[in-house]
Amino acid sequence: MTIDLEQNIQYLKGVGPTKSVLLNKLGIFTIRDLMEYYPRVYEDRTKLKSISEFVNDKQALFIATVVAPIKVQRIRKNLVIYSTIVSDDTGVCKMTWYNQTYIKTKLVEGEAYLFYGKVDLGRSRASIDSAFIYNVKDLDKIQGIYPIYPLTAGITQNYLFKLENEIYESDILVTDIFSDEFRKRYSLAEVNYAMRNVHFPKDFNAINVARNRIIFEELFLFQLALMSIKNSGIGVKKTSVYQDIDLRPFLNLLPFELTNAQKKVVLEIKKDLTSDRVMNRLVQGDVGSGKTMVAALAMYMAVKNGYQATMMAPTTILASQHFDELSKYFERLGVSTALITSSTTKKNKREIIEKLKNNEINILIGTHSLIEDDIEFYNLGMVITDEQHRFGVKQRMKLSAKGNTVETLVMTATPIPRTLAIILYGDLDLSIIDEMPPGRSPVITAVRDEGSEDKINHFLKSQINEGRQIYVVCPLVEENEELDLKSVEVLYDRYKNDIFREYEVEFLHGKMKNKEKDEIMQRFKENKINILISTTVIEVGISVSNATVMVIENADRFGLAALHQLRGRVGRGKYQSYCILKSSNKSVNARERLKIMEKSNSGFDIAEKDLELRGPGDFFGIRQSGMPEFKLANLLTDASILKSSQEAAKEVIMNDKNLEREEHKKIKEALLQKFGEQLNNIAT
Ligand code: ADP
Ligand code: MG
């Protein structure tokens, strides 16, 4: 029998309309989806045991005869217990099922069955709850390594097992996208072998071989997609090489000297720019390490070479802050700058667009507004994205597409664990600013519960009385701005009308107009506000060196990386700064997680731990980056496959940029099948 892979699951034998709705919930819509619905773990059912060999708390597969009538006990309305005794030559075992009406008719006294379940060795005899029951003649099918699938209500292990089996009994053949030679080169199993053995492995080694192949393909295709949408590509030659620029005029204006780490990174950028390949560089540096200045120097080099440069930041507040800080230097260097955000007036915007086209603006700083179609440059030569983790790859690409061969610099303060960096920024060279500007002492961090409220407030007052300022951040209640606003307002009310009556308290919220937000931020900068209450809109980039305390309410609701970002808002000046993590969550897990913040000031350590604790799916920022959830690959444990698949993808792309060669035909088809829509979006 032949089955079409793209056929709706509904028409597979044993499915039908009702079950198909449930399968859809698991993401299974087609036969292919079902094939690619992989087991979470495997159970070892290879050995048939006798009752005397049972081990407490371990699963056992055994054949035994029902030696007592089926007892039915109605405990209460929703609970009926069915139980009986079974025995083999070596012993007896009590079997119990809950609410399984069919037991009464299924089991017949005096008959033997094949059972599988977890053993409880009580004082007197063994017992098993909710064992699986099979016919003895099915032993062949059941004995072996048994796949355990993630389930949803109404779909059982047995049911999925049967469906998967249905497909594999049908002799379906999948075409391998890899040639024999390719598979040999990267030690990959053939696809049909892999698919069969991931569901019905013949032994544990076969599982590894199968998984390895499937994970490789998954990661390979994803990376190939990434590489082919990055129009900059790998090692693209540029049309004209940059002249080396004397940076002293700029550096002389700064009130400080660059740190060694900053100097090193500036040099790396300079090397890129003066080489014959287009720059694709990621600058990672912990919060407060001074990335903005590095970006400014890069833009200066672009401008001095006759190009325009642009820098995109994720929020209006941050974009304005960059503009304020940098335009004052650029002005004195004769470089013209402009700012464009969603709060730029129409008239102002029209003016900027005009000037931009005429090359009267050298540097344009802004938010997502930069991506809009009506923003056209005269000769855009450099694109910088700040806080890259807040943007998707697509947005970066779209901005780059406004120039010809564009030098790219992406900056992030969320240190991304190595494995994730490979995936998200696989084609980028990495620069690390691993040094803080001098005179900064680490932020003192403390986790406190509600019992410390009075002490904390007392401390806050003493800081304000010394002239310092405070941030108070509360978590997003949900992705609902109305509700979030409410939680900020409640907190504001408590501070403003009660505890801190005699102080200036203000609040900031994502739902406010940009103009309002900017005004409040401005007043905060001028120290006209003592306490600023906010949601995470202040999370990224904001720099007010007089602010010394960051209080985070319900801190356990944040990821560690986000907490580290928030903490980075203080400790930016010469004063000792503090971060108070409030949490009344008593769970050991939550406590332990927050304690990491007390111990570590390194964003890298924290990011690694965060990834470990929460898994890659939830890792800060990944969702926004449009990263797919992988079906089988695990970014924590599959780093080595990630690397080899990346090498393979690079090699393919370098030799055959548009995948036109015959041997890449199937790869291209698979790529379009999986990522088609995204690839098209980018290409325009
Ligand atoms: P981030 O890396 O988090 O983006 P910023 O670029 O905002 O950090 O820099 C944080 C603060 O440090 C800014 O006020 C900036 O002016 C200042 N700064 C940057 N470089 C230096 C330096 N070499 N010495 C002293 N201060 C610096
Ligand atoms: Mg920054």
XYZ file of C-alpha atoms in Angstrom, residues 253 300 303-304 327-337 360-363:
19
model
C 36.080 64.261 22.669
C 32.153 57.044 12.395
C 30.724 57.906 7.542
C 34.330 58.927 7.036
C 24.640 63.243 18.479
C 26.490 65.634 20.749
C 29.811 64.064 19.712
C 28.917 63.671 16.070
C 27.783 67.257 15.845
C 31.222 68.425 16.886
C 32.788 66.110 14.298
C 30.663 67.526 11.508
C 28.638 64.339 11.160
C 24.912 64.896 10.868
C 22.542 62.631 12.783
C 22.353 65.212 4.128
C 21.994 62.847 7.053
C 24.979 60.601 7.757
C 23.694 58.618 10.692
